[in-house]
Coordinates of C-alpha atoms in Angstrom, one line a residue:
X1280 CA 0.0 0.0 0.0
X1281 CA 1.0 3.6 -0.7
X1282 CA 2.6 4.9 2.3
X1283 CA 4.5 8.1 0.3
X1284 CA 3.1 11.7 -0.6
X1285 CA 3.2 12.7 -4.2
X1286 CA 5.3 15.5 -5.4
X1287 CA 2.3 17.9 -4.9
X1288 CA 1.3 17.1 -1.8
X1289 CA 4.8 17.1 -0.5
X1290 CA 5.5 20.6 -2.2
X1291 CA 2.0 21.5 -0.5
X1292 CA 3.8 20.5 2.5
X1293 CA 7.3 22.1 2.1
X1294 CA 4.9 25.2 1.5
X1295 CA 3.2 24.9 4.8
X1296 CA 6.2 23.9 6.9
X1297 CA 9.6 25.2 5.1
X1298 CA 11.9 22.5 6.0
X1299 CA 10.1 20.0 7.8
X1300 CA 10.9 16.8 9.2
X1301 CA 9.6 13.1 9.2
X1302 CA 9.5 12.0 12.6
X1303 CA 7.2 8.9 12.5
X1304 CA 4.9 7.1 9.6
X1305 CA 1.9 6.3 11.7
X1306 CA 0.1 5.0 8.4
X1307 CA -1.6 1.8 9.1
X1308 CA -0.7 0.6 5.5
X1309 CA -4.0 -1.1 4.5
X1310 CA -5.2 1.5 2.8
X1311 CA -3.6 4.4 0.5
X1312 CA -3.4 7.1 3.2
X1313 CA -0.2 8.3 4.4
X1314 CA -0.1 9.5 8.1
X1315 CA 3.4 11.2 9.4
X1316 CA 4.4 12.8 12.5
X1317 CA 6.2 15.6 11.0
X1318 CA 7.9 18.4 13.0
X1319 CA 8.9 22.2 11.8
X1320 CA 10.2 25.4 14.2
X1321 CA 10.1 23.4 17.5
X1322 CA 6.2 22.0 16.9
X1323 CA 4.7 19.2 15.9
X1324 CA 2.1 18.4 13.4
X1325 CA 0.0 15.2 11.9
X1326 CA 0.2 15.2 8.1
X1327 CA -2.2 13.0 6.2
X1328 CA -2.6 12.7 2.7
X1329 CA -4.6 10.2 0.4
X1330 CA -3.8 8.4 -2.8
X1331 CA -5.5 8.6 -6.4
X1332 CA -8.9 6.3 -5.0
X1333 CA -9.2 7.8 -1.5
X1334 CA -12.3 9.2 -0.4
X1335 CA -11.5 9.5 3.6
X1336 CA -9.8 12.5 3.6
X1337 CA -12.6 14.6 2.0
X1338 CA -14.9 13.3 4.7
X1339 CA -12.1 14.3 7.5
X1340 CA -11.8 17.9 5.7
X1341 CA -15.8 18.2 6.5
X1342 CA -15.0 17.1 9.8
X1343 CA -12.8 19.8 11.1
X1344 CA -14.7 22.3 8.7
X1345 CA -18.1 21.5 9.9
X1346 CA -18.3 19.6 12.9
X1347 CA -15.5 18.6 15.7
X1348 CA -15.0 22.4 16.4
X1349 CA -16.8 22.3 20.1
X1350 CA -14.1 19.3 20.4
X1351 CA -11.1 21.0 19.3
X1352 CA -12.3 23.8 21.5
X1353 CA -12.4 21.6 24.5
X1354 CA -9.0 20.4 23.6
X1355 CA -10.1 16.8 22.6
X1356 CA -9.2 16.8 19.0
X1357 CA -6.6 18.0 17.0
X1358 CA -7.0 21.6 15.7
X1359 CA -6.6 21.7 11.5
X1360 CA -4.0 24.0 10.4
X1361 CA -3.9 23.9 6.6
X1362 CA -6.0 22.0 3.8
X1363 CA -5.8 21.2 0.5
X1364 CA -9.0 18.8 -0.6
X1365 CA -8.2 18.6 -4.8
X1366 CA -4.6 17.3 -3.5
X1367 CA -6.1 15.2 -1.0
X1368 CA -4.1 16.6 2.1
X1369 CA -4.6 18.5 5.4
X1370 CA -2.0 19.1 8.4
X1371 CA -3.4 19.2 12.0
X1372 CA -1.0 20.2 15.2
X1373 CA -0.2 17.3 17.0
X1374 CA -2.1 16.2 19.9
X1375 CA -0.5 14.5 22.7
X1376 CA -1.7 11.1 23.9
X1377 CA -1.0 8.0 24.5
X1378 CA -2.7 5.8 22.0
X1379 CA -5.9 3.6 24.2
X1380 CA -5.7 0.4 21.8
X1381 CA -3.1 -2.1 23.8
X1382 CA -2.9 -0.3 26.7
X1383 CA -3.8 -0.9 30.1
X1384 CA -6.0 2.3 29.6
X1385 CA -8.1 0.3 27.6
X1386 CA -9.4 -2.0 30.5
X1387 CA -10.2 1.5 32.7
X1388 CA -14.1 2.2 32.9
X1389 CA -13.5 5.5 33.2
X1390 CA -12.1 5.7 29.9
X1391 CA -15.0 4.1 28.6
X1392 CA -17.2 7.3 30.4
X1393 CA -15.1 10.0 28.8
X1394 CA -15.3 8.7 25.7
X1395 CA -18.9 8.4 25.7
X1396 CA -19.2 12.2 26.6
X1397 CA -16.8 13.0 23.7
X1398 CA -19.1 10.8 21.6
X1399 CA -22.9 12.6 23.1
X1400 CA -20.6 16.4 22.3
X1401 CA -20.2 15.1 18.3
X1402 CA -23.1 14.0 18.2
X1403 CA -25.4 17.0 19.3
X1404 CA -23.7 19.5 16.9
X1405 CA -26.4 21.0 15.0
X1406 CA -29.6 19.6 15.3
X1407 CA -30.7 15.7 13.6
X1408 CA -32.3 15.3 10.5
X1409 CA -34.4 12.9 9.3
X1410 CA -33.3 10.6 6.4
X1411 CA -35.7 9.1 4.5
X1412 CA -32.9 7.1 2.0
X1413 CA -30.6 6.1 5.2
X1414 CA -31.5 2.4 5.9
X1415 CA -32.3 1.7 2.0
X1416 CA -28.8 2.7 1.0
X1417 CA -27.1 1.1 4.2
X1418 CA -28.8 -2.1 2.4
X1419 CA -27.6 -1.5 -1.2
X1420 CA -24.2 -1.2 0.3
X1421 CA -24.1 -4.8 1.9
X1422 CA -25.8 -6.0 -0.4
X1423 CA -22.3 -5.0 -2.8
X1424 CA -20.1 -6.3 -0.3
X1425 CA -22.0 -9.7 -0.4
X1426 CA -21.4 -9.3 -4.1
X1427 CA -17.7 -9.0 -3.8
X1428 CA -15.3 -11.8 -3.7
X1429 CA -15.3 -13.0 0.1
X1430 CA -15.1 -16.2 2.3
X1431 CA -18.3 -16.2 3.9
X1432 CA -20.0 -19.8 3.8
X1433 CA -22.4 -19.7 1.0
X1434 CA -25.4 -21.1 3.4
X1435 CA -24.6 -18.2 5.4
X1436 CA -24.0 -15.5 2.8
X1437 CA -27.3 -16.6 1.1
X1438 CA -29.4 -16.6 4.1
X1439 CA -27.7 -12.7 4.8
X1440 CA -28.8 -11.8 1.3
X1441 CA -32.4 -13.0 1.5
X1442 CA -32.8 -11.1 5.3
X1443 CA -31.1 -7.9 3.9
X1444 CA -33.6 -7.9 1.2
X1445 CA -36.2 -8.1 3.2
X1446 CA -35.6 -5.4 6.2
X1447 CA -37.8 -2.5 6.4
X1448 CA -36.2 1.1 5.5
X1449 CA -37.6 3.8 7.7
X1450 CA -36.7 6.9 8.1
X1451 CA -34.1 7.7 10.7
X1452 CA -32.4 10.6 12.6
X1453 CA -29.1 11.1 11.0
X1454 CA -26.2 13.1 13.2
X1455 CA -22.3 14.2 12.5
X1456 CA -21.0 10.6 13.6
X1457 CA -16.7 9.3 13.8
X1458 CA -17.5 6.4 12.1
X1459 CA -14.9 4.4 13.1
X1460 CA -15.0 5.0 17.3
X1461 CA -13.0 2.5 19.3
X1462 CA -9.8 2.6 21.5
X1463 CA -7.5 2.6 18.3
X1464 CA -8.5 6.3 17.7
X1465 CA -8.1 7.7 21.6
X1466 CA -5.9 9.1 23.5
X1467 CA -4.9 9.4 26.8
X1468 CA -3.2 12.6 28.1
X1469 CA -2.9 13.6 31.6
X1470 CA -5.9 11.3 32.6
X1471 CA -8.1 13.1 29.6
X1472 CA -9.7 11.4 26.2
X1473 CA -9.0 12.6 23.1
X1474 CA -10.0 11.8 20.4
X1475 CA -7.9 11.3 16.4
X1476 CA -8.7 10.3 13.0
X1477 CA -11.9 11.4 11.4
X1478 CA -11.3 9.8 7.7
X1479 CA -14.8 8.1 8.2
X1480 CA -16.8 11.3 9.5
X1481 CA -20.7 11.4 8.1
X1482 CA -23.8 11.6 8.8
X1483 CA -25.5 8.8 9.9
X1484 CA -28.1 7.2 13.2
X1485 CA -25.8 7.6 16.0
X1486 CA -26.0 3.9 16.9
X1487 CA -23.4 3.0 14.2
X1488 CA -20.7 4.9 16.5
X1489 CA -21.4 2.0 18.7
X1490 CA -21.4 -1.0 16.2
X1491 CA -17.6 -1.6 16.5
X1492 CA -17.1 -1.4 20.4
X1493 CA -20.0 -3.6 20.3
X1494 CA -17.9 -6.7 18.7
X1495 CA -14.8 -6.2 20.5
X1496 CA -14.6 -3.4 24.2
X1497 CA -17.9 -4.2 24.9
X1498 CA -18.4 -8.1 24.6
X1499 CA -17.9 -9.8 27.8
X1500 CA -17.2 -6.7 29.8
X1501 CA -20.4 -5.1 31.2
X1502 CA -19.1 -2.6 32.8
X1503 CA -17.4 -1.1 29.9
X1504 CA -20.5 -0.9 28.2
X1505 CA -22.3 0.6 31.4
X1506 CA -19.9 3.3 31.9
X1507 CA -19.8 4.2 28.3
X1508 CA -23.7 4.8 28.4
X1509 CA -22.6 6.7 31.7
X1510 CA -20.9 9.0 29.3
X1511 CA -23.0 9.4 26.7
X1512 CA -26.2 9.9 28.7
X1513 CA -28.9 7.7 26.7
X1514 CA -28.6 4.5 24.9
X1515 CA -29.6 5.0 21.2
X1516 CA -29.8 1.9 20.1
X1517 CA -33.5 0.7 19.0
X1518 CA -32.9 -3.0 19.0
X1519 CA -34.3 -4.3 15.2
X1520 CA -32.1 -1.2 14.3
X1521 CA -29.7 -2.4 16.1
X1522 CA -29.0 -5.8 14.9
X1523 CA -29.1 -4.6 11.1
X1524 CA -26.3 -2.2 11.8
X1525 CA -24.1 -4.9 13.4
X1526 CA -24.9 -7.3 10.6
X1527 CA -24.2 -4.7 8.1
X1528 CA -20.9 -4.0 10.2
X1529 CA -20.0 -7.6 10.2
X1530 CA -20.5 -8.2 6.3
X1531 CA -18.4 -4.9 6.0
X1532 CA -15.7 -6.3 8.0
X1533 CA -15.4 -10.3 6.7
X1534 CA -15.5 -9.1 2.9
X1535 CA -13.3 -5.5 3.3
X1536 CA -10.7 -7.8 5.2
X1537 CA -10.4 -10.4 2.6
X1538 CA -9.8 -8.1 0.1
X1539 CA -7.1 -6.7 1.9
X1540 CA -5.5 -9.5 3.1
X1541 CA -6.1 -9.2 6.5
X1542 CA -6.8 -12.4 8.0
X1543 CA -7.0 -11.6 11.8
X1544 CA -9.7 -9.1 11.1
X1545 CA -11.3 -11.2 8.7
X1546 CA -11.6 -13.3 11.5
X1547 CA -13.2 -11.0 13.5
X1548 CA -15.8 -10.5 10.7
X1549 CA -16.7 -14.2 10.7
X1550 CA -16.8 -14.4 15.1
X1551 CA -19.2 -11.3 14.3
X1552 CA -21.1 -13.1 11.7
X1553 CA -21.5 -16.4 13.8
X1554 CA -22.7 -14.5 16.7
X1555 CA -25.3 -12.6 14.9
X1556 CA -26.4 -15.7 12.4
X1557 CA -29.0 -16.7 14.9
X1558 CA -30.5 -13.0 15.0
X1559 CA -31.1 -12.6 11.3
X1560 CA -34.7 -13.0 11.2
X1561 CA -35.1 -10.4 14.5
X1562 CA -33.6 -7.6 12.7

């Protein structure tokens, strides 16, 4: 995977920063976006830029432009200091932290409570609309995965295919959600969560900033889930709702890890997939 800048991006850079320097690629080298710690004048800064097919960093561009300001505000997400969206690169100031995932922060309810206030703050910028298309186009979008070359058994995928087809597509309240919101994209600094990475930023039911804790943080710990609730101050999750989102996550997940070779979260996909097999006609 690409894990460069092209020449424009990196003259957009020189033109930001005179001089700069690479300190760390933080990429995750899946996909063709280029994360680097970079340093210029005694500061630090987070570059990112995307390849040719990206789409992420347009939706992390509306992000900082649109929505994560009461965030940044608060000191909880990094501030954006320059943009280019036709070269497909911003530059935010670095924001110290310690990164959650694999840390003995993750086990820490209290964590878990912070970062379900971050999570109610995103979510109640500007008022929710309702989205009459929402749940039909979540749908279409499985539906293509399924379509895709995967390793889902065939009784299984055919069975998700017939359910999909049938699930009912009302209208929902959509709000500015992370998209991606787990312990791989907080911090922890001085006891406070922060919180990085907005490449999947969008407008969507609030519950799907849930779906991936759900399959991993909060399975088998209670009171992880309890204190995130804590945090957040409601529980949005409308249980036939519910269920289609994870099952829509799961598909996601087994197919988009194939493709990319990743066979430990492919894995995942398929644990997510068996647990939610018996569900299908519920949702």
């Amino acid at each position: 995977m690409r894990t460069s800048l092209s020449m424009a991006q990196r003259a957009l850079l020189e033109g930001w920063l005179p001089g700069y320097a690479v300190l760390r690629d933080l990429s995750w080298g899946l996909v063709e976006t280029t994360v680097w710690e970079v340093s210029c004048a005694g500061e630090r800064f987070v570059a990112k830029a995307g390849g040719p097919q990206d789409h992420h960093l347009a939706r992390e561009l509306q992000a900082h432009r649109e929505w994560i300001g009461p965030l940044v505000a608060a000191g909880v997400a990094p501030q954006l200091v320059a943009a280019d969206a036709d070269a497909k690169i911003l530059l935010t100031r670095y924001l110290e932290g310690d990164l959650v995932l694999g840390s003995v922060a993750a086990l820490d309810p209290e964590v878990y409570r912070q970062a379900g206030a971050r999570l109610a703050q995103l979510h109640a910028v500007g008022p929710a609309v309702v989205d009459e298309h929402c749940e039909r186009l979540a749908n279409e979008h499985t539906l293509a995965w399924l379509a895709r070359p995967h390793r889902i058994r065939s009784g299984l995928a055919d069975a998700l295919d017939r359910a999909i087809r049938g699930w009912p597509t009302p209208p929902v309240a959509i709000v500015p959600t992370h998209g991606d919101y787990q312990p791989r994209n907080w911090l922890v600094h001085d006891g406070q969560v922060r919180v990085i990475d907005f490449g999947r930023a969008a407008l969507r039911p609030a519950m799907t900033d849930f779906v991936r804790m759900a399959g991993r943080e909060f399975r088998g710990r209670p009171e992880v889930e309890a204190a995130f609730l804590d945090g957040y101050g409601t529980d949005p999750r409308e249980p036939a709702a519910w269920c289609r989102w994870r099952v829509r996550e799961a598909v996601g997940t087994a197919v988009w890890a194939y493709q990319v070779g990743d066979e430990e979260f492919e894995a995942h996909g398929h644990r997510l997939l068996a647990d939610l097999e018996p569900q299908l006609t519920g949702c």
